[in-house]
Short mmCIF file of C-alpha atoms and ligand atoms in Angstrom, two decimals:
data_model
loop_
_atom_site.label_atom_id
_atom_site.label_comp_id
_atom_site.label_asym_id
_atom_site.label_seq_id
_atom_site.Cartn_x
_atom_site.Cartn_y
_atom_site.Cartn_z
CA UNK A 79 27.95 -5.96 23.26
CA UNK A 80 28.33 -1.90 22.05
CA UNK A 81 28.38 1.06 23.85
CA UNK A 82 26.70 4.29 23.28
CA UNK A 83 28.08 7.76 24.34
CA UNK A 84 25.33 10.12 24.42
CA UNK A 85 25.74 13.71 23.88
CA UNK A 86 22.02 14.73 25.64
CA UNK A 87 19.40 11.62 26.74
CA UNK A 88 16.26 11.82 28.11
CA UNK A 89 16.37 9.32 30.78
CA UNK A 90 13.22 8.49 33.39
CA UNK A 91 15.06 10.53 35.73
CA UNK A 92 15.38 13.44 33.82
CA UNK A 93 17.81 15.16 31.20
CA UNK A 94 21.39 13.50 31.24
CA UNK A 95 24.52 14.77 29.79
CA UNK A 96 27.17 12.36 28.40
CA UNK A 97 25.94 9.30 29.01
CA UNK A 98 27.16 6.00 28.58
CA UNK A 99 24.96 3.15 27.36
CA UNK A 100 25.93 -0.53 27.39
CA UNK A 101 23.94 -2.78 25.09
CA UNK A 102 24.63 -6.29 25.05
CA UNK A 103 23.69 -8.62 21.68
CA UNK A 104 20.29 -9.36 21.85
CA UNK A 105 19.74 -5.63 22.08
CA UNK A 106 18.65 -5.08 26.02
CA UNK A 107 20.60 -2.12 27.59
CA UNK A 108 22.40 -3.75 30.61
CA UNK A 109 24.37 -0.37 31.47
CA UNK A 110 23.55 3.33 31.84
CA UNK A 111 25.80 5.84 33.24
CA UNK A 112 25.18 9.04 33.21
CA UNK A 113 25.98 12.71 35.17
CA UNK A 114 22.03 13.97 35.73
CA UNK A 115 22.52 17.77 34.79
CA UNK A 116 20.25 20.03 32.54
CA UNK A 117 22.68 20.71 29.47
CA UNK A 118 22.15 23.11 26.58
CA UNK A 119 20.61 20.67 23.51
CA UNK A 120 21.34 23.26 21.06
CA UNK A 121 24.36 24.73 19.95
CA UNK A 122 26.21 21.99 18.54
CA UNK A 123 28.56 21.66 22.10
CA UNK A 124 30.52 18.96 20.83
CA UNK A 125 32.36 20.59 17.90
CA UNK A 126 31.08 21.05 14.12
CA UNK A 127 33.83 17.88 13.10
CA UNK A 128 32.08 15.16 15.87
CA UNK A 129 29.88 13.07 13.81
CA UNK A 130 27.33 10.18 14.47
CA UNK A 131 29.89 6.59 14.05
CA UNK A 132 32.85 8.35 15.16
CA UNK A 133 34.03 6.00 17.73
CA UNK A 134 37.08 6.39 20.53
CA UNK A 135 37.89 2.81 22.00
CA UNK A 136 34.85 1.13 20.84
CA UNK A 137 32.77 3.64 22.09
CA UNK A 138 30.48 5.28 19.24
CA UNK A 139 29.77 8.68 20.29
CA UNK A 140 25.92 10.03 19.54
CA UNK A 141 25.84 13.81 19.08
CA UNK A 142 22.56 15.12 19.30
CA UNK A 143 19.35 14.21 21.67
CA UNK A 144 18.42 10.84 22.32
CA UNK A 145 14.90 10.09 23.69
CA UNK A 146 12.95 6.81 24.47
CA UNK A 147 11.57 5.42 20.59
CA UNK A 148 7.61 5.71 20.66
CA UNK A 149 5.92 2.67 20.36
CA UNK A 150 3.06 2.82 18.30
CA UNK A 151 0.04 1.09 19.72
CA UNK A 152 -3.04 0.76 17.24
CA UNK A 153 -2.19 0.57 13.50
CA UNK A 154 -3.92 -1.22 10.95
CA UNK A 155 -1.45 -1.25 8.29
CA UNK A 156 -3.62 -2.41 5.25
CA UNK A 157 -5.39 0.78 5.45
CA UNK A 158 -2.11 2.72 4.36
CA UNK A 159 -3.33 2.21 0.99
CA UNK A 160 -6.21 4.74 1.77
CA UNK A 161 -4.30 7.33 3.01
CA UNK A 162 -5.29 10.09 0.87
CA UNK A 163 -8.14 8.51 -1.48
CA UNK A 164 -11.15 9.29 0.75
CA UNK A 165 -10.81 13.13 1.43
CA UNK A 166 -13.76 13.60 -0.80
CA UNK A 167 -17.82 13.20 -0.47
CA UNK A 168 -18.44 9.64 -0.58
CA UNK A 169 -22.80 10.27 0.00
CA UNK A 170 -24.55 12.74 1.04
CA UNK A 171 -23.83 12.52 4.67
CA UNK A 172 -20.28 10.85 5.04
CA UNK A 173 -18.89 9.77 8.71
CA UNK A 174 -17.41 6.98 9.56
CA UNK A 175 -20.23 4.32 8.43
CA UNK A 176 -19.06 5.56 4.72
CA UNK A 177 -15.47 5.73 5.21
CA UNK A 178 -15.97 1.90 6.65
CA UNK A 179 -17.82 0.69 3.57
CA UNK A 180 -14.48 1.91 1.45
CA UNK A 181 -12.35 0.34 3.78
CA UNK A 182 -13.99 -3.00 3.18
CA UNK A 183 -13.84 -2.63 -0.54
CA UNK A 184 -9.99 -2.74 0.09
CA UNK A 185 -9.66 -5.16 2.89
CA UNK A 186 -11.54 -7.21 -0.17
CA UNK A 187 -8.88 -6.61 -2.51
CA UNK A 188 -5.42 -7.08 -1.14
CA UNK A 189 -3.61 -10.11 -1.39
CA UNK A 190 -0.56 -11.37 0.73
CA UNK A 191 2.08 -9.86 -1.29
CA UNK A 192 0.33 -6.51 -1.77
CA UNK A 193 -0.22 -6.39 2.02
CA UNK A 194 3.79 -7.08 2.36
CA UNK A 195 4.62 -4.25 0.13
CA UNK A 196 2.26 -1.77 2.06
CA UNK A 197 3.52 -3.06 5.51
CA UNK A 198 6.82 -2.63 4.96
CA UNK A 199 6.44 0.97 3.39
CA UNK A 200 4.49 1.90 6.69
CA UNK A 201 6.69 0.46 9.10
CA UNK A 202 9.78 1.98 7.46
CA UNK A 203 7.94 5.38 7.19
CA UNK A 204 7.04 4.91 11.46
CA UNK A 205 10.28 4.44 11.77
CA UNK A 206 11.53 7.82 10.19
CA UNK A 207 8.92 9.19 12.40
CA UNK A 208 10.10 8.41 15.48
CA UNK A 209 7.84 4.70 16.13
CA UNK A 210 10.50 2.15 16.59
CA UNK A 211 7.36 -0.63 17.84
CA UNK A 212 4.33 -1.38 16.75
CA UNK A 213 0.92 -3.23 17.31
CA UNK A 214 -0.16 -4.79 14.64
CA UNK A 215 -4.56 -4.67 15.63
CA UNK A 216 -4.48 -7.47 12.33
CA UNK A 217 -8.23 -9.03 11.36
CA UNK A 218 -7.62 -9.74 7.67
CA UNK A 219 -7.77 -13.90 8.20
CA UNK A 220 -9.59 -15.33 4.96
CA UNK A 221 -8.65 -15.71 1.58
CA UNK A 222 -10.73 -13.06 -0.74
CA UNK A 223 -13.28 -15.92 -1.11
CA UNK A 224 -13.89 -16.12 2.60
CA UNK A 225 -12.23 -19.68 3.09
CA UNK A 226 -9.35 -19.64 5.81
CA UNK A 227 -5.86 -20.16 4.26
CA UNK A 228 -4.82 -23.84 4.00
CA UNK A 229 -1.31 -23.78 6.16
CA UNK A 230 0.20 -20.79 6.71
CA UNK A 231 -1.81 -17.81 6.80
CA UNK A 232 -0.45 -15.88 4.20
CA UNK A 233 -1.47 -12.16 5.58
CA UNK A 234 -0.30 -12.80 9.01
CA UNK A 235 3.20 -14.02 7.41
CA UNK A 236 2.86 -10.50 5.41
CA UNK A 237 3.23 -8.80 8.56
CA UNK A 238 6.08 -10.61 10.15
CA UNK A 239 7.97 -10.34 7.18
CA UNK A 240 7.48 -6.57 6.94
CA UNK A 241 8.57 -6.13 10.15
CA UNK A 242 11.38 -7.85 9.42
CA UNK A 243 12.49 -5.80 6.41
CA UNK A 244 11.92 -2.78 8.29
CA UNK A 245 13.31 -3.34 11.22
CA UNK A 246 10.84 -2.57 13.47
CA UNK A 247 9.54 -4.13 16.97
CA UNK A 248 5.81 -5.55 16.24
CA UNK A 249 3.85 -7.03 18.37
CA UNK A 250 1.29 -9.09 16.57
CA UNK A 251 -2.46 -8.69 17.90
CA UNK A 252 -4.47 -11.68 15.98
CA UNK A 253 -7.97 -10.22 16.08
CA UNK A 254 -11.70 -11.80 16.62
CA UNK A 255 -13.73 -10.77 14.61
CA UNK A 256 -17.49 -12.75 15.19
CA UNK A 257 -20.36 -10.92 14.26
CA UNK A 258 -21.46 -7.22 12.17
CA UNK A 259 -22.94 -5.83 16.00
CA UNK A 260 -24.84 -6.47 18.92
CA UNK A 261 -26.85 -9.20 19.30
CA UNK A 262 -25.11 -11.59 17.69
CA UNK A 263 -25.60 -9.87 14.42
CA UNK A 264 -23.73 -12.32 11.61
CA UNK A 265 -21.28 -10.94 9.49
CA UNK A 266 -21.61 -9.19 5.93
CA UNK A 267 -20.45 -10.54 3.05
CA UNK A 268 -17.92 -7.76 2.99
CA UNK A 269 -16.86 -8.98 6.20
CA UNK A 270 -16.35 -12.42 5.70
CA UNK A 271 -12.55 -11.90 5.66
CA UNK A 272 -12.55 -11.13 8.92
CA UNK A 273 -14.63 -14.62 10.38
CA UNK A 274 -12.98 -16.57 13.21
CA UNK A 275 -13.79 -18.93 15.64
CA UNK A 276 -12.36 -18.43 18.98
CA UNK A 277 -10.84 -22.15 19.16
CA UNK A 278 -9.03 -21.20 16.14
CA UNK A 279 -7.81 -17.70 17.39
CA UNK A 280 -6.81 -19.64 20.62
CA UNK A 281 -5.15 -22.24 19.41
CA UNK A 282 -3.23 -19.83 16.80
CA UNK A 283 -1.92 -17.07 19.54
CA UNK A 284 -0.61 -20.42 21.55
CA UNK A 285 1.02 -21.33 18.53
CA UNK A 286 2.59 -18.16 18.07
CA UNK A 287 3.73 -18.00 22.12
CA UNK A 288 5.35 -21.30 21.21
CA UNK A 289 6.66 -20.72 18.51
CA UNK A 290 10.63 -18.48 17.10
CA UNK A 291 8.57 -15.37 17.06
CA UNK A 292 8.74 -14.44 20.62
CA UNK A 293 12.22 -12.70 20.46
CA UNK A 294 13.23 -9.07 22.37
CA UNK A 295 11.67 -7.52 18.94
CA UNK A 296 8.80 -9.42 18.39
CA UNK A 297 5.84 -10.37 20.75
CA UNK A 298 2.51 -11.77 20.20
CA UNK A 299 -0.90 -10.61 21.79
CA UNK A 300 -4.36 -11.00 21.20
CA UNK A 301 -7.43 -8.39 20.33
CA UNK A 302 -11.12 -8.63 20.33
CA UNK A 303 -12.38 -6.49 17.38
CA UNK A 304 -14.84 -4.39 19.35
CA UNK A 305 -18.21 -5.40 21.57
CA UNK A 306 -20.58 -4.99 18.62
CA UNK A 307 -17.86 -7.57 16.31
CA UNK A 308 -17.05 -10.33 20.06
CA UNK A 309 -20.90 -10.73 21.95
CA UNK A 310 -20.04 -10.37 25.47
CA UNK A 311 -19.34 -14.08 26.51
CA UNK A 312 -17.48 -14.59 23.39
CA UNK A 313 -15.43 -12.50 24.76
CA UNK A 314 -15.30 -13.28 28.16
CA UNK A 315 -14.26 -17.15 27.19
CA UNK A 316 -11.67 -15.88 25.39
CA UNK A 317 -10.18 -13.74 27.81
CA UNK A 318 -9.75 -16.28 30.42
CA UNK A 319 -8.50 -18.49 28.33
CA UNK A 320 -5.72 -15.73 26.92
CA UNK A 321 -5.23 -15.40 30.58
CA UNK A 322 -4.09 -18.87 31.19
CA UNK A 323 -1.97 -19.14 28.45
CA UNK A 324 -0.32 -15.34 29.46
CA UNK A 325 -0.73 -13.17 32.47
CA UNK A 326 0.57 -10.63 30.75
CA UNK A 327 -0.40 -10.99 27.20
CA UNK A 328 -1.29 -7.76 25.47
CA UNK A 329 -5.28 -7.79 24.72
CA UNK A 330 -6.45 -4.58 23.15
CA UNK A 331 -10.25 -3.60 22.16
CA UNK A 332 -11.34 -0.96 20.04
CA UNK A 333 -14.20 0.62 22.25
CA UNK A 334 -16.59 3.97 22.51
CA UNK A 335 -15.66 5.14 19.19
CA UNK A 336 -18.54 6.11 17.52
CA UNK A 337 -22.04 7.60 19.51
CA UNK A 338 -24.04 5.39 17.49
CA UNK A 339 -21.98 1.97 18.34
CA UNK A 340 -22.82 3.50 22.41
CA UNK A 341 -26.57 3.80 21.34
CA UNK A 342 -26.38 0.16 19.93
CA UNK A 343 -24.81 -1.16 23.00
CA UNK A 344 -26.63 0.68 25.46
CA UNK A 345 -30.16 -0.49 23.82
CA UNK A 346 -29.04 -4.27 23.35
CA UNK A 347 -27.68 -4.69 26.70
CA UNK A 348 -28.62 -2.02 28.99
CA UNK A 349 -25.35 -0.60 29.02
CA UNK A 350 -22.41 1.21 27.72
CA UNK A 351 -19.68 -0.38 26.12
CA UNK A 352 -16.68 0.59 27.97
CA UNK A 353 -19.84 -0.31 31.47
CA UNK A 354 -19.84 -3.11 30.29
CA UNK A 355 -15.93 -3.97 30.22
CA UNK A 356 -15.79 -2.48 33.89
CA UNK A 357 -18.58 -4.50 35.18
CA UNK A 358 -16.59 -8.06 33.22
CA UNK A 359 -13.85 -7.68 35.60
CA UNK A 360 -11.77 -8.66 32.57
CA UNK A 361 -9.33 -5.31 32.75
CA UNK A 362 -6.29 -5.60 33.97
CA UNK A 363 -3.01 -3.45 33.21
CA UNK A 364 -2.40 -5.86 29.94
CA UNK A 365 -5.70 -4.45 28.47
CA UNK A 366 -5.72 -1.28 25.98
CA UNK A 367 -8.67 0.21 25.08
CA UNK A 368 -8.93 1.65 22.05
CA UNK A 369 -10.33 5.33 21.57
CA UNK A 370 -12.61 5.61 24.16
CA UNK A 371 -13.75 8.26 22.67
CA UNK A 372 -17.22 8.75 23.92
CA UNK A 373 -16.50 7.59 27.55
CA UNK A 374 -18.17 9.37 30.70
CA UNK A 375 -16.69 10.51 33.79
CA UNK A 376 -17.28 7.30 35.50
CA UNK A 377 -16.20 5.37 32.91
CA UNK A 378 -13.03 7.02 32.76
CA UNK A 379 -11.98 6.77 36.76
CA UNK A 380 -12.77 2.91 36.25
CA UNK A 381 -11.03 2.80 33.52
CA UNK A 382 -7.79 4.11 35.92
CA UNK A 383 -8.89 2.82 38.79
CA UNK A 384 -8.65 -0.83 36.41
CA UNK A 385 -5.04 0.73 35.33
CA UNK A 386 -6.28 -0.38 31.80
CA UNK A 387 -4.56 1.78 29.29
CA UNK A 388 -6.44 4.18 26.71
CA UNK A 389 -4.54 4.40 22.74
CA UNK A 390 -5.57 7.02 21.12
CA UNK A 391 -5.06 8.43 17.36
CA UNK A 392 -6.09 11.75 17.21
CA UNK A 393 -5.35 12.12 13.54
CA UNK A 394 -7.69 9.52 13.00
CA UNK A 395 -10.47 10.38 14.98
CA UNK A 396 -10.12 13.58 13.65
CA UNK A 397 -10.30 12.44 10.13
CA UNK A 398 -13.18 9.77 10.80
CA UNK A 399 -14.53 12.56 12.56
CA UNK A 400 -15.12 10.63 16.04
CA UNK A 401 -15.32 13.07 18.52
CA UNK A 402 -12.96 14.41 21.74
CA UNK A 403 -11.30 11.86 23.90
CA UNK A 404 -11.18 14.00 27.43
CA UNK A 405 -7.43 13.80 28.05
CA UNK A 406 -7.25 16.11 30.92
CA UNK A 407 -9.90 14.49 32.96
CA UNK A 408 -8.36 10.64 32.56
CA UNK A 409 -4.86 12.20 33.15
CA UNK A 410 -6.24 13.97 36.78
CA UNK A 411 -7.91 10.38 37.31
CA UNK A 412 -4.19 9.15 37.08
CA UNK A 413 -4.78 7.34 33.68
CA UNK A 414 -2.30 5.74 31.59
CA UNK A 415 -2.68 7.21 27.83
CA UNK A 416 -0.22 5.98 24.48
CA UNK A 417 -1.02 6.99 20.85
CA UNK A 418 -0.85 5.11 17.48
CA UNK A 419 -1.78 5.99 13.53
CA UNK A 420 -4.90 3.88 13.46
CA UNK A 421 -5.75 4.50 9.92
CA UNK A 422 -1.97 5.51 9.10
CA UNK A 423 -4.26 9.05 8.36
CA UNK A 424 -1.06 10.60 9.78
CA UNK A 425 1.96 8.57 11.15
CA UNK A 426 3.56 10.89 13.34
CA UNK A 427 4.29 10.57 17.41
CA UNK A 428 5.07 14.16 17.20
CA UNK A 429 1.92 15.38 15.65
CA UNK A 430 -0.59 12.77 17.39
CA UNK A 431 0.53 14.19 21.04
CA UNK A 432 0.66 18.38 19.79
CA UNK A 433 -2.83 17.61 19.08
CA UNK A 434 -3.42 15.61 22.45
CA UNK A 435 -2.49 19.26 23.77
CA UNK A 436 -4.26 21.36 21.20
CA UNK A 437 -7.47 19.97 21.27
CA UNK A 438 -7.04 20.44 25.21
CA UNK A 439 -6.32 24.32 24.41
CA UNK A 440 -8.90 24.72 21.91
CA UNK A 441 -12.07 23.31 24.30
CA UNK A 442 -10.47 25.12 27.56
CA UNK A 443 -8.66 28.11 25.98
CA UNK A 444 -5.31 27.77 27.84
CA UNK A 445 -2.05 26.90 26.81
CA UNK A 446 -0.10 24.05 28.21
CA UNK A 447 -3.02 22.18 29.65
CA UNK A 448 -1.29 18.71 29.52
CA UNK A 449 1.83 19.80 31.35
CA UNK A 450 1.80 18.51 34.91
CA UNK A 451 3.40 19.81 38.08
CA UNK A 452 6.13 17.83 38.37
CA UNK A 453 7.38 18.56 34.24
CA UNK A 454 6.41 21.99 33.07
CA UNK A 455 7.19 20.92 29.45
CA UNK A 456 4.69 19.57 27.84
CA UNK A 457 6.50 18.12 25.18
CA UNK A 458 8.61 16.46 27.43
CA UNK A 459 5.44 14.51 29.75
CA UNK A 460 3.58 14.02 26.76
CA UNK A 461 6.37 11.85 25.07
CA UNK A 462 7.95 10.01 28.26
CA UNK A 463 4.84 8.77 29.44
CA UNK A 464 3.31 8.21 25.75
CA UNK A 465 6.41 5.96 25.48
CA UNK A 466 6.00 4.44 28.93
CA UNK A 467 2.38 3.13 28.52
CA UNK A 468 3.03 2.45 24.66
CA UNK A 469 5.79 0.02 25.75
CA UNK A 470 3.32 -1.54 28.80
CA UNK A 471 0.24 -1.39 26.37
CA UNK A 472 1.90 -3.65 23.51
CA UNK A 473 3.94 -5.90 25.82
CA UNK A 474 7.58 -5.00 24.64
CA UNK A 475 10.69 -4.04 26.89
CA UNK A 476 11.03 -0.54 25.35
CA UNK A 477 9.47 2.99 26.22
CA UNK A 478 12.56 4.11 27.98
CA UNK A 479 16.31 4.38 28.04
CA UNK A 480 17.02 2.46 30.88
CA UNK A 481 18.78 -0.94 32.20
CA UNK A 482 16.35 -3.78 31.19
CA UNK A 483 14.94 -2.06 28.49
CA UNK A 484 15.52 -2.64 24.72
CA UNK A 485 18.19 0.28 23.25
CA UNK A 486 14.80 1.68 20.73
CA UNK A 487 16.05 5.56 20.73
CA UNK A 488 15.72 8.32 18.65
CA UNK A 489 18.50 11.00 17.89
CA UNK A 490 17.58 14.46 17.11
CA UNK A 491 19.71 16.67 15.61
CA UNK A 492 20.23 19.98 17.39
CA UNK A 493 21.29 21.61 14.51
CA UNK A 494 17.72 21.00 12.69
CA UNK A 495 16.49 24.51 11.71
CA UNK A 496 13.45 23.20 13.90
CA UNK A 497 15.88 22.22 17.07
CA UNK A 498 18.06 25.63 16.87
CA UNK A 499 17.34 27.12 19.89
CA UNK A 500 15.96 24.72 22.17
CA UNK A 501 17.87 24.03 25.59
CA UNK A 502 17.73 19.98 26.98
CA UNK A 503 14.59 20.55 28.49
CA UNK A 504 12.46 22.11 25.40
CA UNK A 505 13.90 19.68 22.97
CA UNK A 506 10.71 18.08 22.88
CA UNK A 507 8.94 20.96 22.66
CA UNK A 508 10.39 21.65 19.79
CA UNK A 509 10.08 18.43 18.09
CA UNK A 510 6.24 18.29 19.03
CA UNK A 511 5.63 22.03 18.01
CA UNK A 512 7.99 23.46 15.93
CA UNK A 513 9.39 20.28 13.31
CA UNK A 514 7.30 16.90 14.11
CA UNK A 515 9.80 14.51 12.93
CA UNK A 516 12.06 16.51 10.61
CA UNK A 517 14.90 16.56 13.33
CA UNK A 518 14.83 12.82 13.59
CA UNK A 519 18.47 11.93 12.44
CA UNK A 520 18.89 8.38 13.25
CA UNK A 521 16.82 6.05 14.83
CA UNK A 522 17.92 2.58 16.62
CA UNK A 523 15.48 -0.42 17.66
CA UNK A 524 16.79 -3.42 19.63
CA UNK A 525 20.98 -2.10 19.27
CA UNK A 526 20.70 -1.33 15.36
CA UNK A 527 20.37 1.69 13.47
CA UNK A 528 17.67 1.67 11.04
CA UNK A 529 17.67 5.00 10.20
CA UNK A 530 20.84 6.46 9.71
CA UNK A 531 20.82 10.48 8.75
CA UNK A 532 16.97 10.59 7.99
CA UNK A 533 17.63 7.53 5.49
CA UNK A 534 16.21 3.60 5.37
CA UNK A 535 18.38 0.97 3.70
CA UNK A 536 14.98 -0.72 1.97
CA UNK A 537 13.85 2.52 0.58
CA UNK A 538 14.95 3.14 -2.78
CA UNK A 539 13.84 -0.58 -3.46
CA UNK A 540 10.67 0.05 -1.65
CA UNK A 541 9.77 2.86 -3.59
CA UNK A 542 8.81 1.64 -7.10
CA UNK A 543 6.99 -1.38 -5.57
CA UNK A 544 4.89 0.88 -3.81
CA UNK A 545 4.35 3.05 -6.05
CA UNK A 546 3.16 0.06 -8.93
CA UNK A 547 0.95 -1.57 -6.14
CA UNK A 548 -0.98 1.69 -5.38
CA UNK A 549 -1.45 2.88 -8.81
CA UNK A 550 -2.70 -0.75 -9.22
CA UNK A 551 -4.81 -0.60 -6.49
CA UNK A 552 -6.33 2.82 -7.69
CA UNK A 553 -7.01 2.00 -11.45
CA UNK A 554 -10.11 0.07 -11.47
CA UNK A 555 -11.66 2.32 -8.86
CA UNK A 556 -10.95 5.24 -11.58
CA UNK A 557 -12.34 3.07 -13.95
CA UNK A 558 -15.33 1.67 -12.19
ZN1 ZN B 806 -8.47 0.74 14.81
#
């Protein structure tokens, strides 16, 4: 058991001053007492010689602001090794059909190992960011050759072992994957990686629920690719059976994304996508849908009425060039919204939720269109409830410094050129508008520091191995 003192905190109840945080060994907070009062966030109150460590009977004091970790809800982390190598014309009208054929070409390419090495980079560069969680939306299965691994499956092991390194919470989403699109399309050869049955997938998540994994850092879920990759009763069968195994298991779907995937839908079944979800009866408030970026009116008060949650990943709908989620309508329908990197196109809490609000400003020309009546700040609703759903969306006991949850905070430092300034309640402001994560001092998932003073034990090792995989990875493509 440790205790926290806590210079500032955002707590669900608001701004708290000197608080004291109990967490006992398996990293759940069991204690929080604080004095609810608006403090000053700047200004270094507690002395220039106070540092992060210093401790006064076993109590380690925390200058600086602590707020709830973000969990980070949709990331494929494969795709980190893109990041960069696609900001150029691909054909002669590039969208996100060409960025997807590029994609495959890697998902064809990396092998266990590789995948470890990019995994762990990304999780320890969320975690400098401000993610302390993450949901792993994982549908690399096969070997290169298309066979399913004999034993373990060496790419789902890549991803539990990064997490490990890293130090981050993970909740693993196996993913089906069944056919190219609707109507029971069959795969590509460049998606052959991605084959598997549902007895398989079943059988493998109960596994997993059975299994060591399911610790206070590590959960298990489930995800069906998307309706064009899961036909309808595929998916259906699945679900039910998901549902037996776990009321509340995690099931996320990537849905609405792209106009042409609604046109597909719409002209195969009669419907829309995210119609057709509504009309399953499937949603529950375990389900996250992913993007929903082309989603009507309708479809967006059933998807709160459902209290389903919507990720999205601005930066990479942006850079696939998807379209505008409508934010302030599913927010006045009382919808629950959380972010993620997606494509790992930016990994960055911080910048996905300033431009949750900016491309709010931009279509309505207003300022602080996301801020609600009951918190003025928009950095500060943006982030508590981001971290609220995020938590609910992947299953895990964080989101929120509070008794029950897991101790996943972030520490800011007030002294951050981009912090200077900034009372308790515009702290976030500032970190959303004026720094993204350059004030992140120290970050803490499940009782441990992982980042201490902007700085990750595995990095300097990480570093070169990176840095020899992706040069690898990019020399036959120069030389092709
Ligand atoms: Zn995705």
């Amino acid at each position: 058991m440790k205790q926290y003192q806590l210079e500032s905190a955002l707590l669900p109840q608001g701004w708290a001053r000197e608080c004291t945080v109990t967490v006992a060994d398996d990293g759940i907070i069991t204690h929080v007492t604080s004095t609810l009062d608006i403090a000053p966030a700047s200004g270094n109150a507690s002395g220039p010689d106070v540092k992060t460590g210093a401790s006064t009977s076993g109590v380690e004091r925390v200058p600086g602001t602590a707020i709830p970790g973000m969990p980070n809800a949709h990331s494929h982390a494969f795709q980190r090794a893109m990041v960069g190598n696609t900001e150029y014309r691909l054909s002669a009208r590039d969208s996100f059909w060409t960025w997807r054929q590029a994609m495959y070409r890697l998902a064809n390419r990396i092998e266990p190992e590789e995948l470890q090495i990019l995994a762990t980079q990304l999780f320890v560069e969320m975690l400098k960011a401000g993610y302390t969680s993450v949901a792993e939306f994982h549908y690399l299965h096969r070997q290169k050759n298309g066979a399913p691994y004999p034993g373990t499956n060496g790419l789902w092991e890549a991803i539990d072992n990064a997490a490990e390194i890293a130090g981050i919470g993970l909740t693993f989403l196996p993913t089906l994957y069944q056919t190219s699109d609707f109507g029971g399309k069959p795969l590509k050869r460049e998606q052959a990686r991605f084959a598997m049955d549902t007895d398989v997938f079943l059988r493998a998540i109960q596994q997993r629920l059975a299994d060591r994994r399911h610790t206070s850092r590590v959960r298990t879920g489930a995800a069906f690719h998307s309706l064009r990759a899961v036909p309808l009763e595929h998916l259906r069968e699945a679900a039910l059976q998901l549902r037996g195994l776990d009321a509340a298991l995690p099931v996320h779907i990537h849905v609405a994304e792209q106009l042409r995937e609604v046109k597909a839908c719409k002209q195969q079944t009669g419907r829309r996508p995210i119609e057709l979800l509504l009309e399953s009866g499937l949603l529950t408030p375990h389900w996250c849908l992913v993007h929903a970026t082309h989603a009507t009116a309708e479809e967006l008060e059933g998807i709160a009425a459902a209290a389903a949650i919507v990720c999205v990943s601005i930066s990479t709908e942006a850079n696939l060039g998807d379209g505008f989620f409508d934010t302030t309508r599913f927010l006045k329908a009382g919808g629950c919204l959380c972010v993620g990197s997606d494509s790992q196109a930016t990994v960055s809490p911080a910048e996905e939720l300033r431009w949750m609000e900016y491309q709010q400003r931009l279509r309505k020309k207003a300022r602080a269109v996301l801020a609600a009546e009951t918190e003025p700040h928009v950095g500060t609703r943006l982030w508590r409830d981001a971290a609220q759903h995020g938590a609910q969306a992947i299953g895990q006991p964080a989101g929120a410094i509070a008794v029950g949850r897991r101790a996943d905070w972030l520490v800011l430092d007030n002294t951050h050129p981009s912090m200077v300034g900034a009372t308790a309640q515009s702290a976030l402001d500032h970190l959303l508008f004026a720094g993204a994560s350059a004030a992140i001092r120290d970050v803490m998932v499940a009782g441990r520091w992982v980042i201490r003073d902007g700085r990750h034990a595995a990095e300097e090792d990480l570093r070169g191995r990176f840095a020899r995989l992706m040069n690898g990875l990019a020399a036959p493509e120069r030389d092709s």
